[in-house]
PDB file of C-alpha atoms in Angstrom:
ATOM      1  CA  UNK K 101      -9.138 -38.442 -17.959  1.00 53.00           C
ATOM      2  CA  UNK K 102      -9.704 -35.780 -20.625  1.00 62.00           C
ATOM      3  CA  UNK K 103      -8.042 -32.571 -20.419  1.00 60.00           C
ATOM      4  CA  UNK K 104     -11.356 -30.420 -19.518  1.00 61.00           C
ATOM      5  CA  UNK K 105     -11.837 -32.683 -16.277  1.00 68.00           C
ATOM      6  CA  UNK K 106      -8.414 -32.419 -15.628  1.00 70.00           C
ATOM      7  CA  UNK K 107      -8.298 -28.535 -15.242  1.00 65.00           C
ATOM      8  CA  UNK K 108     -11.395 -28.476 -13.440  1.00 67.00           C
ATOM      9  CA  UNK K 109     -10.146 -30.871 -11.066  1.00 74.00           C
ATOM     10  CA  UNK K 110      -7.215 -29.073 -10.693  1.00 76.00           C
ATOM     11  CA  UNK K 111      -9.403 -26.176 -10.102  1.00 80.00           C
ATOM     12  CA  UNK K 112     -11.987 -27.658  -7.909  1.00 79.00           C
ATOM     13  CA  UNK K 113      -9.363 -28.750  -5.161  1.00 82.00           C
ATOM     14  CA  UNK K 114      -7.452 -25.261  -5.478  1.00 87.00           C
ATOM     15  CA  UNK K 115      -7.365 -23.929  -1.955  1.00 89.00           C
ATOM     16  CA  UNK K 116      -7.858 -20.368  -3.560  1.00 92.00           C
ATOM     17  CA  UNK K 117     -11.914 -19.244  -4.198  1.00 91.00           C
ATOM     18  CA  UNK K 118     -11.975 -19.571  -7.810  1.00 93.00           C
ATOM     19  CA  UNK K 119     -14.822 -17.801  -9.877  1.00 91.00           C
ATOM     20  CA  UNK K 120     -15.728 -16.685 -13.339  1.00 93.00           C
ATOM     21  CA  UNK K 121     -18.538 -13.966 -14.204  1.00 93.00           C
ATOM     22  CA  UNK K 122     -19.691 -12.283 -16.959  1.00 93.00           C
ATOM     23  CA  UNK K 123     -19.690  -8.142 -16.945  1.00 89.00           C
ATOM     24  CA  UNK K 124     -23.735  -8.891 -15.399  1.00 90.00           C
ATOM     25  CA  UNK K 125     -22.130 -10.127 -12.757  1.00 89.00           C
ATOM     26  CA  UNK K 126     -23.137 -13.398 -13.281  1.00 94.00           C
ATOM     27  CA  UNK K 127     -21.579 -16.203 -11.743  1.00 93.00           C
ATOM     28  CA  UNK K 128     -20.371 -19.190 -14.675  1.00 93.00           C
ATOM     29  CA  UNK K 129     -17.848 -20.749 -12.590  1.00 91.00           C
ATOM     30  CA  UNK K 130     -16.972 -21.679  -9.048  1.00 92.00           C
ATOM     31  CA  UNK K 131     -14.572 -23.880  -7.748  1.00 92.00           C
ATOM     32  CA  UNK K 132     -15.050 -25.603  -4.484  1.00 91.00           C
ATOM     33  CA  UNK K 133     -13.344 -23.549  -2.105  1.00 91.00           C
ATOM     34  CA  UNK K 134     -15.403 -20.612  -3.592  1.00 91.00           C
ATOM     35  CA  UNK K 135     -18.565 -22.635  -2.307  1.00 90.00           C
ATOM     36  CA  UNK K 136     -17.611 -23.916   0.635  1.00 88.00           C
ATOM     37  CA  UNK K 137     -16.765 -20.441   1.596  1.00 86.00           C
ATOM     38  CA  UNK K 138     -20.085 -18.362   0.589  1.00 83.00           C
ATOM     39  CA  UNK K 139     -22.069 -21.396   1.985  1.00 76.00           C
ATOM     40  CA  UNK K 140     -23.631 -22.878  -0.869  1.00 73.00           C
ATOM     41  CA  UNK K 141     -23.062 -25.910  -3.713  1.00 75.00           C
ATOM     42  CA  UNK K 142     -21.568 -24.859  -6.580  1.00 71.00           C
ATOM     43  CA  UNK K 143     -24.383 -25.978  -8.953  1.00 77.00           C
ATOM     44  CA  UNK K 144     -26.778 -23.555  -6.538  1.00 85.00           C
ATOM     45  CA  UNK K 145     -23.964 -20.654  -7.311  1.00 91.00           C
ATOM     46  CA  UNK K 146     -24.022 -20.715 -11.187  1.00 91.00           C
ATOM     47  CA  UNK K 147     -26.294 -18.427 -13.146  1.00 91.00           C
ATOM     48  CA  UNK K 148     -26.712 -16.415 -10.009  1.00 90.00           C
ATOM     49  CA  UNK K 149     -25.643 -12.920  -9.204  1.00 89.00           C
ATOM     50  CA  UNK K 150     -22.403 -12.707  -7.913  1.00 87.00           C
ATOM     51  CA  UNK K 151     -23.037  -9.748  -5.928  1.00 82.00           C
ATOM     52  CA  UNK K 152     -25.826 -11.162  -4.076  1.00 83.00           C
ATOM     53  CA  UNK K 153     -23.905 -14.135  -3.313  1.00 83.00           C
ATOM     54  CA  UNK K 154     -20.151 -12.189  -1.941  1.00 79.00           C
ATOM     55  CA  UNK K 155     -21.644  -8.190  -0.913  1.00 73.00           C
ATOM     56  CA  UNK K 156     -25.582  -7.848  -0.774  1.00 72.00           C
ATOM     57  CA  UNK K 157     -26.384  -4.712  -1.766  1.00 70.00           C
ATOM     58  CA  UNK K 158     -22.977  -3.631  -2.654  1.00 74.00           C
ATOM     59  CA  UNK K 159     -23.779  -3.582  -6.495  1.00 74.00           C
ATOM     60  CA  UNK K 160     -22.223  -0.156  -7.253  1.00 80.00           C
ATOM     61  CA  UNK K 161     -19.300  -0.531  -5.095  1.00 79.00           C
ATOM     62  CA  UNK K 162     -18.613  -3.703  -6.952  1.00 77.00           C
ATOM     63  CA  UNK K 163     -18.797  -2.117 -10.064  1.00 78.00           C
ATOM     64  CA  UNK K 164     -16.767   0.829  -9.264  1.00 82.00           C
ATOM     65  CA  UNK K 165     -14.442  -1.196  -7.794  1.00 79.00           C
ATOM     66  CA  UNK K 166     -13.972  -3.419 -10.706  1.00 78.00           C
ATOM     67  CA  UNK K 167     -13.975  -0.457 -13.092  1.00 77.00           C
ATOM     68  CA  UNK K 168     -10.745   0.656 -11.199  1.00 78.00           C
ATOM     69  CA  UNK K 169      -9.367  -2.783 -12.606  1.00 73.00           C
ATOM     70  CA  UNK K 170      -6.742  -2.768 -15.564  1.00 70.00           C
ATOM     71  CA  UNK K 171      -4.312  -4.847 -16.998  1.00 68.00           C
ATOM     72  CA  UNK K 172      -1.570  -3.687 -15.041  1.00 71.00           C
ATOM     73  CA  UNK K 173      -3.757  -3.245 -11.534  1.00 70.00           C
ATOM     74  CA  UNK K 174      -5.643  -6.643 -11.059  1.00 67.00           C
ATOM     75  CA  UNK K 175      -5.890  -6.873  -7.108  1.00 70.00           C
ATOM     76  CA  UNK K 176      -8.168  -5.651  -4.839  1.00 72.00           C
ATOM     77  CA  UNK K 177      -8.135  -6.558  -1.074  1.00 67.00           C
ATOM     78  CA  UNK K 178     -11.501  -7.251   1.108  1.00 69.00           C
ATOM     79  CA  UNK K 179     -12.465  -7.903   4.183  1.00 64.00           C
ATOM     80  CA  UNK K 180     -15.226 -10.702   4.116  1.00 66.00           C
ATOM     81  CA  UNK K 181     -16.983 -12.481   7.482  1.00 63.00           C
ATOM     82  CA  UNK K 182     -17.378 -15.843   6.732  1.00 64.00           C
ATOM     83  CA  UNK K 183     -20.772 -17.687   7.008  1.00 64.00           C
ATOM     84  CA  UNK K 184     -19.031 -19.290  10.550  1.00 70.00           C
ATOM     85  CA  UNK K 185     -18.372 -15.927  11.820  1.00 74.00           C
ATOM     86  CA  UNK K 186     -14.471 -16.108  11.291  1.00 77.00           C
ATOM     87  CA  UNK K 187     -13.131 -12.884   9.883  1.00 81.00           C
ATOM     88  CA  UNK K 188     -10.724 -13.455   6.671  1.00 83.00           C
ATOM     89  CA  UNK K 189      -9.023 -11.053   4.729  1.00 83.00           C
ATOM     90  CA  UNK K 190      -8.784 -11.893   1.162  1.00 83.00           C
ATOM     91  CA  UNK K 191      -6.612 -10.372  -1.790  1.00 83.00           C
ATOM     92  CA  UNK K 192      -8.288 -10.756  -4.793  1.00 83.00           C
ATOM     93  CA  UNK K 193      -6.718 -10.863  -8.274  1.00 85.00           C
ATOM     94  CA  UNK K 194      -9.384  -9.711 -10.792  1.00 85.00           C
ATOM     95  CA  UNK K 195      -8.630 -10.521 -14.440  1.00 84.00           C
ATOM     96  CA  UNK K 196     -10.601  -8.901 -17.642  1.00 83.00           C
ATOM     97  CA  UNK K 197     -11.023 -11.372 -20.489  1.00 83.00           C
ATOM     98  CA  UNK K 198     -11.305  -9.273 -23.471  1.00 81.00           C
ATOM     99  CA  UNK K 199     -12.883  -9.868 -27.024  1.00 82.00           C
ATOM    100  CA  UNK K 200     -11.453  -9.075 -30.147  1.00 85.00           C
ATOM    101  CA  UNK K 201     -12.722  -5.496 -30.108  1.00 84.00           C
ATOM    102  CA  UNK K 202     -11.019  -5.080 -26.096  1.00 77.00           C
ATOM    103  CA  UNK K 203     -14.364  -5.111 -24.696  1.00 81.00           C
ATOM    104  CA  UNK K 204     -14.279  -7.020 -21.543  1.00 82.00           C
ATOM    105  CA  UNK K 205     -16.834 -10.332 -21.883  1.00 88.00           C
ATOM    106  CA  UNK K 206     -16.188 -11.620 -18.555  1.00 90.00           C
ATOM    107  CA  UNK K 207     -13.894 -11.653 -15.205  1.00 89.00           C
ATOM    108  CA  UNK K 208     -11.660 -14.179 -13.643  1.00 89.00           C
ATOM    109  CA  UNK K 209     -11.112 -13.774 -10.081  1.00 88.00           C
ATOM    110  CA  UNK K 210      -9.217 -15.664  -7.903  1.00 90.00           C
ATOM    111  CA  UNK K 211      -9.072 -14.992  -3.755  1.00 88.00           C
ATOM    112  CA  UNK K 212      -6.423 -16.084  -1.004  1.00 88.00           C
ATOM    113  CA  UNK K 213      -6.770 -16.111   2.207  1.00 88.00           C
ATOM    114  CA  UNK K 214      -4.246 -13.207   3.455  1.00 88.00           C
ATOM    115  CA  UNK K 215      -5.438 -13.913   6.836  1.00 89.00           C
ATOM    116  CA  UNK K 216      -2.422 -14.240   9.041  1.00 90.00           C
ATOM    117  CA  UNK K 217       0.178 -11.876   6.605  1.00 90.00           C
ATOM    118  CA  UNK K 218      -2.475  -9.388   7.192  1.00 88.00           C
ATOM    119  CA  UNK K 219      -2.158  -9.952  10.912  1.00 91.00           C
ATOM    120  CA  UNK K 220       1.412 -10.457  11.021  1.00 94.00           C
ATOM    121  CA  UNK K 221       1.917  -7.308   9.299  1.00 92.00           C
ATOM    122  CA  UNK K 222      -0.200  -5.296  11.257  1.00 92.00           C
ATOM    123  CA  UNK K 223       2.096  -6.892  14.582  1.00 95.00           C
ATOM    124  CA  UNK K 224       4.839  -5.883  12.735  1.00 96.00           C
ATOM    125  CA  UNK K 225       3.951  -2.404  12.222  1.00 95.00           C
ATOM    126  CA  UNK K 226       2.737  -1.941  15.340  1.00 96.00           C
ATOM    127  CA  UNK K 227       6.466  -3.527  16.873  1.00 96.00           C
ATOM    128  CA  UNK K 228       8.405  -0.760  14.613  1.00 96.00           C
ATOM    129  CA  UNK K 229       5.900   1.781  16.006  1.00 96.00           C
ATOM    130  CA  UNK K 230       6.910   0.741  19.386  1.00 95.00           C
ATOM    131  CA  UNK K 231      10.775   0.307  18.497  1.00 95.00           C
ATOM    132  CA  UNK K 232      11.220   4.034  16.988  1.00 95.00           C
ATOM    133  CA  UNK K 233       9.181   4.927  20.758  1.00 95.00           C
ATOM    134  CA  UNK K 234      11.588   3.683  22.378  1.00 94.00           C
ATOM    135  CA  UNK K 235      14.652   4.805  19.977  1.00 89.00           C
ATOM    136  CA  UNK K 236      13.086   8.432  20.553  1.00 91.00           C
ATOM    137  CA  UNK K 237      13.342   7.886  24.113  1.00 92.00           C
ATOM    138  CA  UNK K 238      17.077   6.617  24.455  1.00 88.00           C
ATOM    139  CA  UNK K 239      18.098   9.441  22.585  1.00 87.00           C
ATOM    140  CA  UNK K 240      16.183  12.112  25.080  1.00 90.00           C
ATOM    141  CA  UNK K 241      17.858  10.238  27.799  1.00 90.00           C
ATOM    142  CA  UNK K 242      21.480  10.422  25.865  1.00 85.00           C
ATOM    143  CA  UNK K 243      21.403  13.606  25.198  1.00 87.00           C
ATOM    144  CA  UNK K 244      20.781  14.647  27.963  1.00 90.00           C
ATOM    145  CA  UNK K 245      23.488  13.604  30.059  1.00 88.00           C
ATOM    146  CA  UNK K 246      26.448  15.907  30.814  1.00 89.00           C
ATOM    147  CA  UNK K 247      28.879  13.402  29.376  1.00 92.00           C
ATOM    148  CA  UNK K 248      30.347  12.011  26.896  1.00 90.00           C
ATOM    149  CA  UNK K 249      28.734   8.853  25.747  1.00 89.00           C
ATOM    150  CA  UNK K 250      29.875   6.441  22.889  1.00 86.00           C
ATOM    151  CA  UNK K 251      27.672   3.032  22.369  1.00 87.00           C
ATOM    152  CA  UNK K 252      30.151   0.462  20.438  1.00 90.00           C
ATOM    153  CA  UNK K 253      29.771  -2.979  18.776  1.00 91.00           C
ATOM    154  CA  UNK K 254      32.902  -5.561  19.256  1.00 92.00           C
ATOM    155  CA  UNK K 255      34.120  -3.725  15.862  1.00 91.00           C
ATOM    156  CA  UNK K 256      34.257  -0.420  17.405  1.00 88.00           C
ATOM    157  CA  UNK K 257      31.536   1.089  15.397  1.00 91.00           C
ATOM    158  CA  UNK K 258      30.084   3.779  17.015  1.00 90.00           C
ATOM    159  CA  UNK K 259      26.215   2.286  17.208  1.00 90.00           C
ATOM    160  CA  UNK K 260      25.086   5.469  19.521  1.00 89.00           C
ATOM    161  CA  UNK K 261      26.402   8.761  20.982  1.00 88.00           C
ATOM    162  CA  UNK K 262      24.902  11.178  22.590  1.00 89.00           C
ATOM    163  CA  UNK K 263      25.173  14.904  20.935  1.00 90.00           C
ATOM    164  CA  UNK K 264      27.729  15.861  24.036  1.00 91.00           C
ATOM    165  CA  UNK K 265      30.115  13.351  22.617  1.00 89.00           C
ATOM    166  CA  UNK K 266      29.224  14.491  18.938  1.00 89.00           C
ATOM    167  CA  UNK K 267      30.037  18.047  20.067  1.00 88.00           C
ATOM    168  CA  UNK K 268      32.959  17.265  21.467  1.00 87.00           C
ATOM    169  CA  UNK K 269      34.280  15.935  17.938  1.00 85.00           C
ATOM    170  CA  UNK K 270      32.616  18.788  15.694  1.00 88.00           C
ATOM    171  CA  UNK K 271      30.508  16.499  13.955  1.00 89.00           C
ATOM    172  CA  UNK K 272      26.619  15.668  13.944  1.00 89.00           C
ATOM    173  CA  UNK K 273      25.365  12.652  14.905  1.00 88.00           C
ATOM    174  CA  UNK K 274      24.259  11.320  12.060  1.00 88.00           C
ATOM    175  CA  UNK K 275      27.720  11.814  10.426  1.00 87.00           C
ATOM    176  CA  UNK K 276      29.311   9.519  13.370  1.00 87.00           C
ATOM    177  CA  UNK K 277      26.548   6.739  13.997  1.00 89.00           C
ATOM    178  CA  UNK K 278      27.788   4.010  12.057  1.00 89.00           C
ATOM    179  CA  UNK K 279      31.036   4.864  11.431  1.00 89.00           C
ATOM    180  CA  UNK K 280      34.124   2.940  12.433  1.00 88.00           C
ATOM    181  CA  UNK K 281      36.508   4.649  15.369  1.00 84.00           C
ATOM    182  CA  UNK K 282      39.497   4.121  13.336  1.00 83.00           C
ATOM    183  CA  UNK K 283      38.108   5.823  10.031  1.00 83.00           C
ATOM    184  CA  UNK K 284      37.322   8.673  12.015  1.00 80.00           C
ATOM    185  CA  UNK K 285      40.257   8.979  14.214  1.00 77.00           C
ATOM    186  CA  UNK K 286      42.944   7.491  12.194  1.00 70.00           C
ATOM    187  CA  UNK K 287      45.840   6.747  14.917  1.00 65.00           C
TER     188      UNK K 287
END
């Protein structure tokens, strides 16, 4: 096998959509995942206008978006509805191939599937969200107890206290979560 079928092979059965266009927006290369994905054959996809083929009507967004492109910032993340229906979230990485002069001749762009880290983030967030909720709610209820209270791991670390209990040493809170008993009461 010569070395020209071997990259595009290598290419071809790349899980990531694979294209090349020219600064027309073009299309002059797909891989298969590319095609499968926007529904058509690859042979169909070359010569045609990439825009028509990923965003209808989306030309100047396109090209604003790739004009925010430079060598240093070469992703852009979209939201795309596949022709099945199924929502995927890609993150593209957009690269400029330049000439001799640095005029950009043509773009190599290559999307993954973010899918499920998108949604696993957004879970995520959404848990810490609910965890500081709740954090905010302990400490209303600690502080406002009459008493002293001191939460401790098995390393007597003061994890909690309420601000009774910080009061009652003439410290802050802050100051005292965290810190070790013994540091901070020596015998």
């Amino acid at each position: 096998m010569n070395m020209h079928k071997e990259y595009h092979s290598i290419l071809d059965n790349h899980p990531d959509l694979i294209c090349r266009f020219d600064t027309n927006y073009i299309i002059r290369f797909v891989n298969r995942s590319f095609a499968d994905f926007f529904g058509g054959e690859w042979t169909n996809l070359v010569g045609t206008d990439l825009i028509e083929v990923v965003q209808k009507g989306q030309k100047q967004r396109v090209k604003d978006r790739l004009a925010s492109l430079t060598v240093e910032k070469t992703q852009i993340r979209s939201m795309r509805i596949s022709p099945t229906g199924k929502e995927t979230i890609f993150s593209w990485t957009i690269i400029g191939l330049y000439d001799e002069e640095g005029k950009v001749y043509e773009y190599q762009s290559a999307g993954r599937d973010i899918t499920a880290e998108f949604k696993l983030s957004e879970r995520l967030e959404q848990r810490n969200q609910d965890l500081e909720v709740l954090q905010t709610e302990m400490r209303l209820v600690l502080d406002s107890m009459p008493c002293k209270i001191w939460y401790k791991d098995d390393k007597n670390t003061i994890l909690q206290l309420n601000e009774t209990a910080a009061d009652s040493m003439e410290m802050d809170i802050k100051s005292v979560e965290g810190a070790n008993t013994y540091d901070l009461f020596g015998d």
